[in-house]
CSV table of C-alpha atoms in Angstrom, one decimal:
chain,number,residue,atom,x,y,z
A,1,UNK,CA,-147.5,-142.6,-9.6
A,2,UNK,CA,-149.1,-142.3,-13.0
A,3,UNK,CA,-148.4,-144.1,-16.5
A,4,UNK,CA,-146.9,-142.2,-19.7
A,5,UNK,CA,-147.5,-143.8,-23.0
A,6,UNK,CA,-144.6,-142.4,-25.0
A,7,UNK,CA,-144.1,-142.8,-28.8
A,8,UNK,CA,-141.1,-142.5,-30.9
A,9,UNK,CA,-140.7,-144.4,-34.0
A,10,UNK,CA,-137.4,-145.0,-33.1
A,11,UNK,CA,-136.3,-145.2,-29.5
A,12,UNK,CA,-133.6,-142.7,-29.7
A,13,UNK,CA,-132.6,-139.0,-29.7
A,14,UNK,CA,-135.9,-136.9,-28.3
A,15,UNK,CA,-137.5,-139.8,-27.8
A,16,UNK,CA,-135.5,-141.8,-26.0
A,17,UNK,CA,-134.4,-138.8,-24.0
A,18,UNK,CA,-138.2,-137.6,-22.8
A,19,UNK,CA,-138.8,-141.2,-21.8
A,20,UNK,CA,-135.5,-141.3,-19.8
A,21,UNK,CA,-136.4,-138.0,-18.1
A,22,UNK,CA,-140.1,-138.9,-17.6
A,23,UNK,CA,-138.7,-142.0,-15.7
A,24,UNK,CA,-136.4,-140.6,-13.7
A,25,UNK,CA,-138.9,-138.0,-12.4
A,26,UNK,CA,-140.8,-141.1,-11.3
A,27,UNK,CA,-143.2,-141.7,-14.3
A,28,UNK,CA,-144.0,-145.2,-14.9
A,29,UNK,CA,-143.0,-145.3,-19.1
A,30,UNK,CA,-144.7,-147.4,-21.7
A,31,UNK,CA,-142.4,-147.5,-24.6
A,32,UNK,CA,-144.1,-147.8,-28.2
A,33,UNK,CA,-142.0,-148.5,-31.0
A,34,UNK,CA,-141.5,-150.9,-34.1
A,35,UNK,CA,-137.7,-151.7,-33.0
A,36,UNK,CA,-138.1,-154.3,-30.5
A,37,UNK,CA,-134.6,-154.8,-29.6
A,38,UNK,CA,-133.8,-150.9,-29.1
A,39,UNK,CA,-137.5,-150.2,-27.6
A,40,UNK,CA,-137.0,-153.1,-25.2
A,41,UNK,CA,-133.8,-152.4,-24.0
A,42,UNK,CA,-134.8,-148.6,-23.3
A,43,UNK,CA,-137.6,-149.9,-21.9
A,44,UNK,CA,-135.9,-152.2,-19.5
A,45,UNK,CA,-133.1,-149.7,-18.5
A,46,UNK,CA,-135.7,-147.1,-17.3
A,47,UNK,CA,-137.9,-149.9,-15.6
A,48,UNK,CA,-140.7,-149.5,-18.0
A,49,UNK,CA,-142.6,-151.4,-20.6
A,50,UNK,CA,-142.3,-151.9,-24.2
A,51,UNK,CA,-145.2,-152.3,-26.6
A,52,UNK,CA,-144.5,-153.2,-30.0
A,53,UNK,CA,-146.6,-151.7,-32.5
A,54,UNK,CA,-147.1,-149.6,-35.5
A,55,UNK,CA,-148.7,-146.1,-35.0
A,56,UNK,CA,-150.7,-146.6,-37.8
A,57,UNK,CA,-152.5,-149.7,-36.8
A,58,UNK,CA,-155.6,-149.4,-34.4
A,59,UNK,CA,-155.2,-152.5,-32.6
A,60,UNK,CA,-151.6,-152.2,-32.3
A,61,UNK,CA,-152.0,-148.8,-30.9
A,62,UNK,CA,-155.1,-149.5,-28.4
A,63,UNK,CA,-153.4,-152.8,-27.0
A,64,UNK,CA,-150.1,-150.4,-26.1
A,65,UNK,CA,-152.5,-148.2,-24.7
A,66,UNK,CA,-154.3,-150.5,-22.3
A,67,UNK,CA,-150.6,-152.0,-21.6
A,68,UNK,CA,-149.7,-148.3,-20.5
A,69,UNK,CA,-152.9,-147.7,-18.6
A,70,UNK,CA,-152.2,-151.6,-16.9
A,71,UNK,CA,-149.0,-149.6,-15.2
A,72,UNK,CA,-151.5,-146.6,-13.7
A,73,UNK,CA,-153.6,-144.1,-14.9
A,74,UNK,CA,-152.7,-143.0,-18.3
A,75,UNK,CA,-151.9,-139.6,-17.8
A,76,UNK,CA,-149.1,-138.7,-20.5
A,77,UNK,CA,-148.8,-139.4,-24.5
A,78,UNK,CA,-145.6,-137.9,-25.6
A,79,UNK,CA,-145.7,-138.1,-29.4
A,80,UNK,CA,-142.2,-138.0,-31.2
A,81,UNK,CA,-142.4,-137.8,-35.4
A,82,UNK,CA,-139.7,-140.2,-36.2
A,83,UNK,CA,-139.2,-140.7,-39.7
A,84,UNK,CA,-137.8,-138.5,-42.7
A,85,UNK,CA,-137.0,-140.1,-46.5
A,86,UNK,CA,-135.0,-137.0,-47.7
A,87,UNK,CA,-135.9,-136.4,-51.6
A,88,UNK,CA,-136.4,-133.1,-53.4
A,89,UNK,CA,-139.6,-132.0,-54.4
A,90,UNK,CA,-138.5,-131.8,-57.9
A,91,UNK,CA,-135.7,-133.8,-59.3
A,92,UNK,CA,-132.9,-131.9,-60.5
A,93,UNK,CA,-133.2,-132.9,-64.4
A,94,UNK,CA,-136.9,-131.0,-64.4
A,95,UNK,CA,-138.5,-134.3,-65.2
A,96,UNK,CA,-141.6,-136.0,-63.8
A,97,UNK,CA,-140.1,-139.4,-63.4
A,98,UNK,CA,-137.7,-138.0,-60.7
A,99,UNK,CA,-140.0,-135.8,-58.9
A,100,UNK,CA,-140.3,-136.9,-55.2
A,101,UNK,CA,-142.2,-139.9,-55.2
A,102,UNK,CA,-145.7,-140.0,-53.8
A,103,UNK,CA,-145.7,-143.7,-52.0
A,104,UNK,CA,-142.3,-142.3,-49.9
A,105,UNK,CA,-144.1,-138.8,-49.4
A,106,UNK,CA,-147.6,-140.9,-48.3
A,107,UNK,CA,-145.6,-143.1,-46.1
A,108,UNK,CA,-143.9,-140.6,-44.0
A,109,UNK,CA,-147.1,-138.5,-43.5
A,110,UNK,CA,-149.0,-142.2,-42.5
A,111,UNK,CA,-146.2,-142.8,-40.3
A,112,UNK,CA,-145.7,-139.1,-38.5
A,113,UNK,CA,-148.8,-137.6,-39.3
A,114,UNK,CA,-151.8,-140.3,-39.1
A,115,UNK,CA,-149.6,-142.1,-36.6
A,116,UNK,CA,-149.6,-139.1,-34.2
A,117,UNK,CA,-153.1,-138.7,-34.5
A,118,UNK,CA,-154.1,-142.2,-34.1
A,119,UNK,CA,-152.0,-142.4,-31.0
A,120,UNK,CA,-153.4,-139.2,-29.8
A,121,UNK,CA,-157.1,-140.1,-30.2
A,122,UNK,CA,-156.8,-143.3,-28.5
A,123,UNK,CA,-154.6,-142.3,-25.6
A,124,UNK,CA,-157.1,-139.3,-25.1
A,125,UNK,CA,-159.8,-141.9,-25.0
A,126,UNK,CA,-158.5,-143.6,-22.0
A,127,UNK,CA,-157.3,-140.3,-20.4
A,128,UNK,CA,-160.9,-139.4,-20.6
A,129,UNK,CA,-161.8,-142.4,-18.7
A,130,UNK,CA,-159.7,-141.9,-15.8
A,131,UNK,CA,-160.6,-140.0,-12.5
A,132,UNK,CA,-159.2,-135.9,-12.2
A,133,UNK,CA,-156.0,-135.7,-10.4
A,134,UNK,CA,-155.6,-132.8,-7.4
A,135,UNK,CA,-155.4,-130.2,-9.9
A,136,UNK,CA,-158.7,-131.6,-11.8
A,137,UNK,CA,-156.7,-132.9,-14.7
A,138,UNK,CA,-157.0,-136.3,-16.4
A,139,UNK,CA,-153.8,-136.0,-18.8
A,140,UNK,CA,-152.0,-134.0,-21.3
A,141,UNK,CA,-150.6,-135.1,-24.8
A,142,UNK,CA,-147.7,-133.7,-26.2
A,143,UNK,CA,-146.9,-133.6,-30.3
A,144,UNK,CA,-143.2,-132.6,-31.3
A,145,UNK,CA,-143.2,-131.2,-34.9
A,146,UNK,CA,-140.1,-129.5,-36.8
A,147,UNK,CA,-139.6,-126.0,-36.9
A,148,UNK,CA,-140.0,-127.0,-40.8
A,149,UNK,CA,-143.9,-126.1,-40.2
A,150,UNK,CA,-143.1,-122.5,-39.9
A,151,UNK,CA,-139.9,-121.9,-42.0
A,152,UNK,CA,-140.2,-124.5,-44.7
A,153,UNK,CA,-137.0,-126.5,-45.9
A,154,UNK,CA,-134.1,-124.8,-47.7
A,155,UNK,CA,-133.5,-127.9,-49.8
A,156,UNK,CA,-136.9,-128.1,-51.6
A,157,UNK,CA,-138.1,-130.7,-49.6
A,158,UNK,CA,-141.6,-131.0,-49.1
A,159,UNK,CA,-142.1,-134.0,-46.7
A,160,UNK,CA,-140.7,-132.3,-43.5
A,161,UNK,CA,-142.6,-129.1,-44.2
A,162,UNK,CA,-146.2,-130.9,-45.1
A,163,UNK,CA,-145.2,-133.3,-42.1
A,164,UNK,CA,-144.4,-130.9,-39.3
A,165,UNK,CA,-147.3,-128.2,-40.8
A,166,UNK,CA,-149.8,-130.8,-40.4
A,167,UNK,CA,-148.8,-131.7,-36.6
A,168,UNK,CA,-148.8,-128.3,-35.8
A,169,UNK,CA,-152.4,-127.9,-37.2
A,170,UNK,CA,-153.5,-131.3,-35.6
A,171,UNK,CA,-152.5,-129.9,-32.5
A,172,UNK,CA,-154.3,-126.5,-32.7
A,173,UNK,CA,-157.5,-128.6,-33.8
A,174,UNK,CA,-157.2,-131.2,-31.0
A,175,UNK,CA,-157.9,-128.1,-28.8
A,176,UNK,CA,-161.3,-127.5,-30.4
A,177,UNK,CA,-162.5,-131.1,-30.7
A,178,UNK,CA,-165.1,-132.8,-28.5
A,179,UNK,CA,-164.7,-136.4,-28.4
A,180,UNK,CA,-168.0,-138.0,-27.2
A,181,UNK,CA,-168.9,-136.5,-23.5
A,182,UNK,CA,-165.2,-135.6,-23.1
A,183,UNK,CA,-163.6,-132.1,-24.2
A,184,UNK,CA,-160.3,-132.4,-25.8
A,185,UNK,CA,-159.5,-128.9,-25.1
A,186,UNK,CA,-156.5,-130.0,-23.0
A,187,UNK,CA,-157.2,-133.8,-24.4
A,188,UNK,CA,-159.5,-135.1,-21.9
A,189,UNK,CA,-158.5,-132.4,-19.0
A,190,UNK,CA,-162.5,-132.3,-17.8
A,191,UNK,CA,-165.4,-134.5,-18.2
A,192,UNK,CA,-168.7,-132.9,-19.7
A,193,UNK,CA,-172.1,-133.7,-18.7
A,194,UNK,CA,-174.0,-136.1,-21.5
């Protein structure tokens, strides 16, 4: 009876399995992805809604959040980081020119970390506007990250470590934020007086 906004960058693996599980348990699921063909197929198979959006784009994510909220009160956001472009931090020849491409690193962090934050902040805002459920909850946000955040990467690759560490830190910071009149400790759990 509640809507779920679900954000995989690729509708496969953990993201697809999560969407299917939530739908099987009765959630009305909105799938957000750039891959229109696969995203539409998964949404159709689970009886959900597909919204094409770049997670880094505020207007596109806002439209997706609004579409998800149109299914019913927005209660859940699942952020599944989705891209990795493998590259060693230091090239095998030790030359500056073969070091990890900074633009590639910024793109991956932009999608996985900045995109996750963009989705979380906009979904939390929508959740803060909903009436609490019977347990006093407004919604929940789940950000996924790799164990590389804690253990590093064996192949000397910075991108999965930094991306995952950023996602973990973002989750910790979200528990301490106050968004306007609403505490985001549990991402829009309780409304605070003005």
